[in-house]
Structures are given as structure tokens and as C-alpha cells.
Amino acid sequence: MVRTRFPGLMVLALPLALFACGPRDKDSRNLDSLDNELIEAGNANSHDPAMMSALQDQIMVDPSLAHKANDDAVRPPAQPLSGAVPPENIAATPSGTAATTGQATSVAVKPTPAPKGASCPQCDAAKASLTLGALASRQHDRRTAACAGALRYSAGWADRLPADLPLYPDARVAEAAGADGKACALRAVSFSTGASLQQVMDWYYTRASDAGFSAEQQTDGSQHVLGGTRDRDGGAFALFLTSRRDGGTDVDLIANNGR
């Protein structure tokens, strides 16, 4: 029979083990309480009713915009964002004529006289010109041709056309250029409109003739040119018009006495 040589040691070991477990569990509980206290102390808003209400409140979402919030999405949106250009006739009235502004309604439109001759030198100049500057350099008016080399392109020049020859009421500017200084006040603008060629030409003829220009028309069948000069200030302008397939008109306007 095997006997334990130190029975007293076993009796003492069990209470010591139990005693060792007790303080460790108490320390753990104390550490947990301390952690909670530190967390609550660091969060100044933990007991703020307004802040807690805001944090716990439901997030408001606009259903009509939720499907477009794809700035950081991995998958593409359900449909591409629309980049469509408005139609040319967006400013047209139900009858199909161009919408008018105060400039248009204040002037009684007069019909443009028919071309005096069969030739159209200005039409040939327009066909040979790739830019507004090239077209201006081919004008018969010396001041216009001399200033053509100083043209600088910017959409802002479209707002500085002569007061007598402004943009057509529903004009959509595609390109504009201008030159100032050294007797130059040249303006050149390309634009389109939903109005018919005849409407645009009659509108400009009315304004030009009322302003003292000796305006006349040239045409080669596909393109029409309305141009004229004014003796009192040496003013000159040329209007190049081409019909569009949708019934509108593409226009290039060059004038040497801009604002």
C-alpha cells in the first residue's frame, strides 16, 4: 500500500488555490468597471438627451435620389446620367416660329428684298473659310479684313455685338471671337436658331435698314448672305445663313463696330 509522504501539504494547497482565485476575479471586475467609467468620462455626450436622440434616430432618406447616389459605388448606376442637349426648337412657339424677346417684338419685321444678281462672291468666301477669322479676312470692308488677324476666341464676345445687330432672340452660340484696339471693334459669332432662314434674314434686314445700313442679299441657292455698310461711322456687317435639315438655321455674323 502506497502512502503519501506529505498529506498535510495537500490539505493546505486546496485553500490556497481557492484563495488565489478569489482576488483575481475581484480584480477583473474592478478593471471592467474602471474601463466603463473611463469610456463614459471620455464621451461628454453620452448622457446628452439631444445627442443620444440624434444618434439613435432613424436616418432620413429621399427615395427619389437614393438610386443616384453612386459616387463611390463599385457597381455602375442602373442608368447613365442624362447629358442630352435640348432640341433646337426648344424656344419655338406652338406655331413653329421662333420665340421672341423685347428686341424682336419692338420691331415690325420687313421682308428682305430679293437678290439683285445671280452671283454670290460672299458665298464663295464662306465656303473657302474654315474659321471665323478666315471669313472675316475675306470681307470687302477694309477695316474688317485688317482686324481679322487680331481676333481672339471667347464666348463672351457674343454679348458685345453691335447694339443695332444683336444675337437673334433664340440664338444658340457655337463660337464667338472679337478684337479691340487700334481702330478695331470686330465681332464674329457662329450660332444656330430654330427659326427658318427667311425669318432670321428678315429680322436682321429690318434692324440693319432701320439702323442706316445699306443691306442687300446674295445667294447661291444653298447659302444666303445679307451684308451692308453705313457711311456715318464706317460700320459694316455680313450675315451668312444656311438652312438646317430640322427647319432651323445656322448663322455666321460678322460686324466691325461692336461694343
PDB file of C-alpha atoms in Angstrom:
ATOM      1  CA  MET A   1       0.000   0.000   0.000  1.00  0.00           C
ATOM      2  CA  VAL A   2       1.387   3.424  -1.086  1.00  0.00           C
ATOM      3  CA  ARG A   3       1.192   6.166   1.427  1.00  0.00           C
ATOM      4  CA  THR A   4       1.534   9.870   0.828  1.00  0.00           C
ATOM      5  CA  ARG A   5       4.541  11.219   2.499  1.00  0.00           C
ATOM      6  CA  PHE A   6       3.178  14.785   2.889  1.00  0.00           C
ATOM      7  CA  PRO A   7      -0.567  14.628   3.498  1.00  0.00           C
ATOM      8  CA  GLY A   8      -0.533  17.988   5.225  1.00  0.00           C
ATOM      9  CA  LEU A   9       0.685  19.735   2.097  1.00  0.00           C
ATOM     10  CA  MET A  10      -2.360  18.589   0.118  1.00  0.00           C
ATOM     11  CA  VAL A  11      -4.689  19.895   2.777  1.00  0.00           C
ATOM     12  CA  LEU A  12      -3.015  23.317   2.705  1.00  0.00           C
ATOM     13  CA  ALA A  13      -2.798  23.518  -1.131  1.00  0.00           C
ATOM     14  CA  LEU A  14      -6.571  23.417  -1.721  1.00  0.00           C
ATOM     15  CA  PRO A  15      -7.451  26.509   0.391  1.00  0.00           C
ATOM     16  CA  LEU A  16      -4.518  28.419  -1.114  1.00  0.00           C
ATOM     17  CA  ALA A  17      -5.722  27.672  -4.628  1.00  0.00           C
ATOM     18  CA  LEU A  18      -9.244  28.798  -3.786  1.00  0.00           C
ATOM     19  CA  PHE A  19      -7.903  31.926  -2.112  1.00  0.00           C
ATOM     20  CA  ALA A  20      -5.823  32.751  -5.171  1.00  0.00           C
ATOM     21  CA  CYS A  21      -8.889  32.559  -7.476  1.00  0.00           C
ATOM     22  CA  GLY A  22     -10.962  34.890  -5.355  1.00  0.00           C
ATOM     23  CA  PRO A  23      -8.859  38.068  -5.554  1.00  0.00           C
ATOM     24  CA  ARG A  24      -8.198  37.563  -9.316  1.00  0.00           C
ATOM     25  CA  ASP A  25     -11.943  37.534 -10.146  1.00  0.00           C
ATOM     26  CA  LYS A  26     -12.464  40.637  -8.000  1.00  0.00           C
ATOM     27  CA  ASP A  27      -9.625  42.456  -9.774  1.00  0.00           C
ATOM     28  CA  SER A  28     -11.123  41.594 -13.162  1.00  0.00           C
ATOM     29  CA  ARG A  29     -14.464  43.006 -12.112  1.00  0.00           C
ATOM     30  CA  ASN A  30     -12.758  46.165 -10.873  1.00  0.00           C
ATOM     31  CA  LEU A  31     -10.915  46.590 -14.177  1.00  0.00           C
ATOM     32  CA  ASP A  32     -14.141  46.217 -16.156  1.00  0.00           C
ATOM     33  CA  SER A  33     -15.837  48.854 -14.031  1.00  0.00           C
ATOM     34  CA  LEU A  34     -12.860  51.173 -14.443  1.00  0.00           C
ATOM     35  CA  ASP A  35     -12.914  50.743 -18.219  1.00  0.00           C
ATOM     36  CA  ASN A  36     -16.602  51.610 -18.354  1.00  0.00           C
ATOM     37  CA  GLU A  37     -16.066  54.670 -16.204  1.00  0.00           C
ATOM     38  CA  LEU A  38     -13.209  55.872 -18.420  1.00  0.00           C
ATOM     39  CA  ILE A  39     -15.263  55.365 -21.560  1.00  0.00           C
ATOM     40  CA  GLU A  40     -18.214  57.283 -20.119  1.00  0.00           C
ATOM     41  CA  ALA A  41     -15.924  60.043 -18.872  1.00  0.00           C
ATOM     42  CA  GLY A  42     -14.352  60.409 -22.336  1.00  0.00           C
ATOM     43  CA  ASN A  43     -17.705  60.698 -24.036  1.00  0.00           C
ATOM     44  CA  ALA A  44     -19.107  64.047 -22.917  1.00  0.00           C
ATOM     45  CA  ASN A  45     -22.272  63.489 -24.896  1.00  0.00           C
ATOM     46  CA  SER A  46     -23.065  60.030 -23.568  1.00  0.00           C
ATOM     47  CA  HIS A  47     -25.750  61.431 -21.271  1.00  0.00           C
ATOM     48  CA  ASP A  48     -26.889  64.310 -23.512  1.00  0.00           C
ATOM     49  CA  PRO A  49     -30.554  63.525 -24.386  1.00  0.00           C
ATOM     50  CA  ALA A  50     -30.499  65.595 -27.580  1.00  0.00           C
ATOM     51  CA  MET A  51     -27.304  63.987 -28.818  1.00  0.00           C
ATOM     52  CA  MET A  52     -28.416  60.460 -27.941  1.00  0.00           C
ATOM     53  CA  SER A  53     -31.751  61.078 -29.663  1.00  0.00           C
ATOM     54  CA  ALA A  54     -29.999  62.300 -32.799  1.00  0.00           C
ATOM     55  CA  LEU A  55     -27.611  59.342 -32.846  1.00  0.00           C
ATOM     56  CA  GLN A  56     -30.316  56.768 -32.236  1.00  0.00           C
ATOM     57  CA  ASP A  57     -32.891  58.359 -34.543  1.00  0.00           C
ATOM     58  CA  GLN A  58     -33.673  56.797 -37.910  1.00  0.00           C
ATOM     59  CA  ILE A  59     -31.752  58.190 -40.886  1.00  0.00           C
ATOM     60  CA  MET A  60     -33.984  60.040 -43.365  1.00  0.00           C
ATOM     61  CA  VAL A  61     -33.565  59.002 -46.999  1.00  0.00           C
ATOM     62  CA  ASP A  62     -35.036  60.598 -50.141  1.00  0.00           C
ATOM     63  CA  PRO A  63     -36.223  57.648 -52.275  1.00  0.00           C
ATOM     64  CA  SER A  64     -36.151  59.763 -55.437  1.00  0.00           C
ATOM     65  CA  LEU A  65     -32.420  60.484 -55.018  1.00  0.00           C
ATOM     66  CA  ALA A  66     -31.225  57.268 -53.385  1.00  0.00           C
ATOM     67  CA  HIS A  67     -30.721  55.442 -56.690  1.00  0.00           C
ATOM     68  CA  LYS A  68     -28.461  58.244 -57.978  1.00  0.00           C
ATOM     69  CA  ALA A  69     -26.037  58.170 -55.045  1.00  0.00           C
ATOM     70  CA  ASN A  70     -23.348  56.196 -56.856  1.00  0.00           C
ATOM     71  CA  ASP A  71     -20.292  58.402 -56.434  1.00  0.00           C
ATOM     72  CA  ASP A  72     -18.365  55.691 -54.556  1.00  0.00           C
ATOM     73  CA  ALA A  73     -20.278  52.641 -55.679  1.00  0.00           C
ATOM     74  CA  VAL A  74     -18.440  49.633 -57.069  1.00  0.00           C
ATOM     75  CA  ARG A  75     -21.203  48.715 -59.456  1.00  0.00           C
ATOM     76  CA  PRO A  76     -22.313  51.222 -62.116  1.00  0.00           C
ATOM     77  CA  PRO A  77     -25.649  53.036 -61.734  1.00  0.00           C
ATOM     78  CA  ALA A  78     -28.789  51.464 -63.100  1.00  0.00           C
ATOM     79  CA  GLN A  79     -28.949  54.080 -65.857  1.00  0.00           C
ATOM     80  CA  PRO A  80     -26.496  56.673 -67.184  1.00  0.00           C
ATOM     81  CA  LEU A  81     -26.937  60.288 -66.201  1.00  0.00           C
ATOM     82  CA  SER A  82     -28.605  62.271 -68.949  1.00  0.00           C
ATOM     83  CA  GLY A  83     -26.304  64.566 -70.929  1.00  0.00           C
ATOM     84  CA  ALA A  84     -28.729  65.209 -73.721  1.00  0.00           C
ATOM     85  CA  VAL A  85     -28.684  68.565 -75.476  1.00  0.00           C
ATOM     86  CA  PRO A  86     -32.068  70.313 -75.618  1.00  0.00           C
ATOM     87  CA  PRO A  87     -33.636  70.318 -79.084  1.00  0.00           C
ATOM     88  CA  GLU A  88     -33.035  73.279 -81.350  1.00  0.00           C
ATOM     89  CA  ASN A  89     -36.710  74.244 -81.331  1.00  0.00           C
ATOM     90  CA  ILE A  90     -36.953  74.388 -77.534  1.00  0.00           C
ATOM     91  CA  ALA A  91     -37.581  78.132 -77.759  1.00  0.00           C
ATOM     92  CA  ALA A  92     -40.128  77.817 -80.553  1.00  0.00           C
ATOM     93  CA  THR A  93     -43.755  78.757 -80.180  1.00  0.00           C
ATOM     94  CA  PRO A  94     -46.515  76.201 -80.937  1.00  0.00           C
ATOM     95  CA  SER A  95     -46.901  77.683 -84.420  1.00  0.00           C
ATOM     96  CA  GLY A  96     -43.279  76.818 -85.164  1.00  0.00           C
ATOM     97  CA  THR A  97     -41.957  80.389 -85.256  1.00  0.00           C
ATOM     98  CA  ALA A  98     -39.102  81.416 -83.026  1.00  0.00           C
ATOM     99  CA  ALA A  99     -39.885  82.754 -79.603  1.00  0.00           C
ATOM    100  CA  THR A 100     -39.396  86.482 -79.436  1.00  0.00           C
ATOM    101  CA  THR A 101     -37.989  88.813 -76.860  1.00  0.00           C
ATOM    102  CA  GLY A 102     -38.456  92.504 -76.289  1.00  0.00           C
ATOM    103  CA  GLN A 103     -35.918  93.196 -79.034  1.00  0.00           C
ATOM    104  CA  ALA A 104     -37.954  91.265 -81.571  1.00  0.00           C
ATOM    105  CA  THR A 105     -41.427  92.424 -80.626  1.00  0.00           C
ATOM    106  CA  SER A 106     -40.412  96.106 -80.616  1.00  0.00           C
ATOM    107  CA  VAL A 107     -39.535  95.964 -84.333  1.00  0.00           C
ATOM    108  CA  ALA A 108     -42.041  95.476 -87.162  1.00  0.00           C
ATOM    109  CA  VAL A 109     -40.322  92.949 -89.410  1.00  0.00           C
ATOM    110  CA  LYS A 110     -39.897  93.919 -93.065  1.00  0.00           C
ATOM    111  CA  PRO A 111     -39.300  91.396 -95.881  1.00  0.00           C
ATOM    112  CA  THR A 112     -35.774  91.203 -97.286  1.00  0.00           C
ATOM    113  CA  PRO A 113     -35.515  92.374-100.926  1.00  0.00           C
ATOM    114  CA  ALA A 114     -34.704  89.661-103.462  1.00  0.00           C
ATOM    115  CA  PRO A 115     -31.068  89.280-104.611  1.00  0.00           C
ATOM    116  CA  LYS A 116     -30.084  91.731-107.351  1.00  0.00           C
ATOM    117  CA  GLY A 117     -27.734  89.398-109.188  1.00  0.00           C
ATOM    118  CA  ALA A 118     -27.129  85.710-109.767  1.00  0.00           C
ATOM    119  CA  SER A 119     -23.552  85.668-108.447  1.00  0.00           C
ATOM    120  CA  CYS A 120     -22.600  85.372-104.786  1.00  0.00           C
ATOM    121  CA  PRO A 121     -18.940  86.199-104.101  1.00  0.00           C
ATOM    122  CA  GLN A 122     -19.544  86.155-100.364  1.00  0.00           C
ATOM    123  CA  CYS A 123     -20.886  82.592-100.598  1.00  0.00           C
ATOM    124  CA  ASP A 124     -17.599  81.520-102.193  1.00  0.00           C
ATOM    125  CA  ALA A 125     -15.666  83.274 -99.417  1.00  0.00           C
ATOM    126  CA  ALA A 126     -17.695  81.431 -96.780  1.00  0.00           C
ATOM    127  CA  LYS A 127     -17.097  78.047 -98.403  1.00  0.00           C
ATOM    128  CA  ALA A 128     -13.352  78.692 -98.546  1.00  0.00           C
ATOM    129  CA  SER A 129     -13.144  79.716 -94.871  1.00  0.00           C
ATOM    130  CA  LEU A 130     -12.745  77.165 -92.088  1.00  0.00           C
ATOM    131  CA  THR A 131     -12.794  79.667 -89.208  1.00  0.00           C
ATOM    132  CA  LEU A 132     -14.470  82.926 -88.301  1.00  0.00           C
ATOM    133  CA  GLY A 133     -11.112  84.652 -88.570  1.00  0.00           C
ATOM    134  CA  ALA A 134     -10.604  83.407 -92.122  1.00  0.00           C
ATOM    135  CA  LEU A 135     -14.100  84.505 -93.065  1.00  0.00           C
ATOM    136  CA  ALA A 136     -13.515  87.971 -91.606  1.00  0.00           C
ATOM    137  CA  SER A 137     -10.242  88.316 -93.516  1.00  0.00           C
ATOM    138  CA  ARG A 138     -12.097  87.743 -96.799  1.00  0.00           C
ATOM    139  CA  GLN A 139     -14.548  90.613 -96.287  1.00  0.00           C
ATOM    140  CA  HIS A 140     -14.560  93.539 -98.708  1.00  0.00           C
ATOM    141  CA  ASP A 141     -14.631  96.060 -95.871  1.00  0.00           C
ATOM    142  CA  ARG A 142     -11.003  97.024 -95.271  1.00  0.00           C
ATOM    143  CA  ARG A 143     -11.406  97.677 -91.562  1.00  0.00           C
ATOM    144  CA  THR A 144     -12.929  94.234 -91.040  1.00  0.00           C
ATOM    145  CA  ALA A 145     -10.237  92.460 -93.053  1.00  0.00           C
ATOM    146  CA  ALA A 146      -7.428  94.389 -91.311  1.00  0.00           C
ATOM    147  CA  CYS A 147      -8.678  93.472 -87.837  1.00  0.00           C
ATOM    148  CA  ALA A 148      -9.261  89.779 -88.637  1.00  0.00           C
ATOM    149  CA  GLY A 149      -5.733  88.801 -87.615  1.00  0.00           C
ATOM    150  CA  ALA A 150      -6.293  90.172 -84.101  1.00  0.00           C
ATOM    151  CA  LEU A 151      -9.377  88.062 -83.373  1.00  0.00           C
ATOM    152  CA  ARG A 152      -9.397  86.194 -80.063  1.00  0.00           C
ATOM    153  CA  TYR A 153     -11.909  83.428 -79.409  1.00  0.00           C
ATOM    154  CA  SER A 154     -14.198  83.510 -76.378  1.00  0.00           C
ATOM    155  CA  ALA A 155     -17.934  83.062 -75.865  1.00  0.00           C
ATOM    156  CA  GLY A 156     -18.034  86.433 -74.114  1.00  0.00           C
ATOM    157  CA  TRP A 157     -17.685  88.272 -77.423  1.00  0.00           C
ATOM    158  CA  ALA A 158     -21.224  87.199 -78.320  1.00  0.00           C
ATOM    159  CA  ASP A 159     -22.504  89.670 -75.705  1.00  0.00           C
ATOM    160  CA  ARG A 160     -20.579  92.537 -77.292  1.00  0.00           C
ATOM    161  CA  LEU A 161     -22.127  92.619 -80.746  1.00  0.00           C
ATOM    162  CA  PRO A 162     -23.275  95.996 -82.065  1.00  0.00           C
ATOM    163  CA  ALA A 163     -26.428  97.230 -80.388  1.00  0.00           C
ATOM    164  CA  ASP A 164     -28.047  97.511 -83.823  1.00  0.00           C
ATOM    165  CA  LEU A 165     -27.244  93.889 -84.714  1.00  0.00           C
ATOM    166  CA  PRO A 166     -27.600  91.706 -81.591  1.00  0.00           C
ATOM    167  CA  LEU A 167     -27.980  87.953 -81.402  1.00  0.00           C
ATOM    168  CA  TYR A 168     -31.216  86.521 -82.721  1.00  0.00           C
ATOM    169  CA  PRO A 169     -33.669  86.015 -79.810  1.00  0.00           C
ATOM    170  CA  ASP A 170     -33.312  82.216 -79.514  1.00  0.00           C
ATOM    171  CA  ALA A 171     -29.714  82.015 -80.773  1.00  0.00           C
ATOM    172  CA  ARG A 172     -27.504  79.184 -79.523  1.00  0.00           C
ATOM    173  CA  VAL A 173     -23.908  80.339 -79.725  1.00  0.00           C
ATOM    174  CA  ALA A 174     -21.409  77.775 -81.007  1.00  0.00           C
ATOM    175  CA  GLU A 175     -18.357  80.034 -81.297  1.00  0.00           C
ATOM    176  CA  ALA A 176     -17.509  83.700 -80.870  1.00  0.00           C
ATOM    177  CA  ALA A 177     -14.479  85.899 -81.432  1.00  0.00           C
ATOM    178  CA  GLY A 178     -13.568  89.560 -81.187  1.00  0.00           C
ATOM    179  CA  ALA A 179     -10.815  92.138 -81.415  1.00  0.00           C
ATOM    180  CA  ASP A 180     -10.449  95.532 -79.725  1.00  0.00           C
ATOM    181  CA  GLY A 181      -7.856  98.267 -80.067  1.00  0.00           C
ATOM    182  CA  LYS A 182      -6.163 100.169 -82.921  1.00  0.00           C
ATOM    183  CA  ALA A 183      -9.483 101.126 -84.537  1.00  0.00           C
ATOM    184  CA  CYS A 184     -10.678  97.525 -84.237  1.00  0.00           C
ATOM    185  CA  ALA A 185     -14.057  96.647 -82.761  1.00  0.00           C
ATOM    186  CA  LEU A 186     -14.576  93.453 -84.738  1.00  0.00           C
ATOM    187  CA  ARG A 187     -17.078  90.814 -83.611  1.00  0.00           C
ATOM    188  CA  ALA A 188     -17.721  87.395 -85.145  1.00  0.00           C
ATOM    189  CA  VAL A 189     -20.270  84.868 -83.912  1.00  0.00           C
ATOM    190  CA  SER A 190     -21.497  81.466 -85.114  1.00  0.00           C
ATOM    191  CA  PHE A 191     -24.895  80.398 -83.814  1.00  0.00           C
ATOM    192  CA  SER A 192     -27.948  78.321 -84.648  1.00  0.00           C
ATOM    193  CA  THR A 193     -31.630  79.013 -84.207  1.00  0.00           C
ATOM    194  CA  GLY A 194     -34.878  77.107 -84.541  1.00  0.00           C
ATOM    195  CA  ALA A 195     -36.321  79.841 -86.763  1.00  0.00           C
ATOM    196  CA  SER A 196     -36.378  79.474 -90.546  1.00  0.00           C
ATOM    197  CA  LEU A 197     -33.773  81.118 -92.751  1.00  0.00           C
ATOM    198  CA  GLN A 198     -36.274  83.650 -94.103  1.00  0.00           C
ATOM    199  CA  GLN A 199     -37.392  84.645 -90.608  1.00  0.00           C
ATOM    200  CA  VAL A 200     -33.825  85.238 -89.461  1.00  0.00           C
ATOM    201  CA  MET A 201     -32.856  87.164 -92.582  1.00  0.00           C
ATOM    202  CA  ASP A 202     -35.958  89.381 -92.450  1.00  0.00           C
ATOM    203  CA  TRP A 203     -35.332  90.129 -88.773  1.00  0.00           C
ATOM    204  CA  TYR A 204     -31.744  91.214 -89.406  1.00  0.00           C
ATOM    205  CA  TYR A 205     -32.632  93.126 -92.570  1.00  0.00           C
ATOM    206  CA  THR A 206     -35.215  95.104 -90.615  1.00  0.00           C
ATOM    207  CA  ARG A 207     -32.763  96.010 -87.871  1.00  0.00           C
ATOM    208  CA  ALA A 208     -29.937  96.819 -90.288  1.00  0.00           C
ATOM    209  CA  SER A 209     -32.025  99.022 -92.586  1.00  0.00           C
ATOM    210  CA  ASP A 210     -33.606 100.845 -89.641  1.00  0.00           C
ATOM    211  CA  ALA A 211     -30.085 101.494 -88.273  1.00  0.00           C
ATOM    212  CA  GLY A 212     -28.961 103.122 -91.535  1.00  0.00           C
ATOM    213  CA  PHE A 213     -27.171 100.201 -93.209  1.00  0.00           C
ATOM    214  CA  SER A 214     -27.487  99.720 -96.979  1.00  0.00           C
ATOM    215  CA  ALA A 215     -28.288  95.999 -96.690  1.00  0.00           C
ATOM    216  CA  GLU A 216     -28.666  93.674 -99.668  1.00  0.00           C
ATOM    217  CA  GLN A 217     -28.933  89.931-100.212  1.00  0.00           C
ATOM    218  CA  GLN A 218     -26.814  87.455-102.184  1.00  0.00           C
ATOM    219  CA  THR A 219     -27.422  83.728-102.645  1.00  0.00           C
ATOM    220  CA  ASP A 220     -26.111  80.724-104.496  1.00  0.00           C
ATOM    221  CA  GLY A 221     -29.192  78.645-103.758  1.00  0.00           C
ATOM    222  CA  SER A 222     -27.955  76.790-100.660  1.00  0.00           C
ATOM    223  CA  GLN A 223     -26.468  79.723 -98.787  1.00  0.00           C
ATOM    224  CA  HIS A 224     -27.726  83.267 -98.334  1.00  0.00           C
ATOM    225  CA  VAL A 225     -25.674  86.316 -97.440  1.00  0.00           C
ATOM    226  CA  LEU A 226     -27.025  89.604 -96.114  1.00  0.00           C
ATOM    227  CA  GLY A 227     -24.498  92.403 -95.903  1.00  0.00           C
ATOM    228  CA  GLY A 228     -24.221  96.150 -95.840  1.00  0.00           C
ATOM    229  CA  THR A 229     -22.331  99.277 -94.822  1.00  0.00           C
ATOM    230  CA  ARG A 230     -23.119 102.558 -93.085  1.00  0.00           C
ATOM    231  CA  ASP A 231     -21.448 105.791 -94.150  1.00  0.00           C
ATOM    232  CA  ARG A 232     -21.789 107.831 -90.956  1.00  0.00           C
ATOM    233  CA  ASP A 233     -19.438 105.641 -88.876  1.00  0.00           C
ATOM    234  CA  GLY A 234     -17.908 103.241 -91.412  1.00  0.00           C
ATOM    235  CA  GLY A 235     -19.925 100.372 -89.988  1.00  0.00           C
ATOM    236  CA  ALA A 236     -20.138  97.119 -91.935  1.00  0.00           C
ATOM    237  CA  PHE A 237     -21.676  93.709 -91.358  1.00  0.00           C
ATOM    238  CA  ALA A 238     -22.125  90.370 -93.136  1.00  0.00           C
ATOM    239  CA  LEU A 239     -24.631  87.681 -92.223  1.00  0.00           C
ATOM    240  CA  PHE A 240     -24.173  84.138 -93.619  1.00  0.00           C
ATOM    241  CA  LEU A 241     -27.241  81.884 -93.369  1.00  0.00           C
ATOM    242  CA  THR A 242     -27.706  78.187 -94.169  1.00  0.00           C
ATOM    243  CA  SER A 243     -30.878  76.152 -93.658  1.00  0.00           C
ATOM    244  CA  ARG A 244     -30.768  73.149 -91.355  1.00  0.00           C
ATOM    245  CA  ARG A 245     -32.492  69.844 -92.003  1.00  0.00           C
ATOM    246  CA  ASP A 246     -34.676  70.328 -88.935  1.00  0.00           C
ATOM    247  CA  GLY A 247     -36.048  73.604 -90.312  1.00  0.00           C
ATOM    248  CA  GLY A 248     -33.744  75.849 -88.290  1.00  0.00           C
ATOM    249  CA  THR A 249     -30.857  77.995 -89.463  1.00  0.00           C
ATOM    250  CA  ASP A 250     -27.080  78.112 -88.972  1.00  0.00           C
ATOM    251  CA  VAL A 251     -25.720  81.653 -88.940  1.00  0.00           C
ATOM    252  CA  ASP A 252     -22.327  83.385 -89.026  1.00  0.00           C
ATOM    253  CA  LEU A 253     -22.450  87.082 -88.165  1.00  0.00           C
ATOM    254  CA  ILE A 254     -19.511  89.461 -88.650  1.00  0.00           C
ATOM    255  CA  ALA A 255     -19.661  93.151 -87.698  1.00  0.00           C
ATOM    256  CA  ASN A 256     -16.897  95.749 -87.374  1.00  0.00           C
ATOM    257  CA  ASN A 257     -18.481  98.158 -84.889  1.00  0.00           C
ATOM    258  CA  GLY A 258     -19.073  96.032 -81.805  1.00  0.00           C
ATOM    259  CA  ARG A 259     -19.476  97.300 -78.278  1.00  0.00           C
TER     260      ARG A 259
END
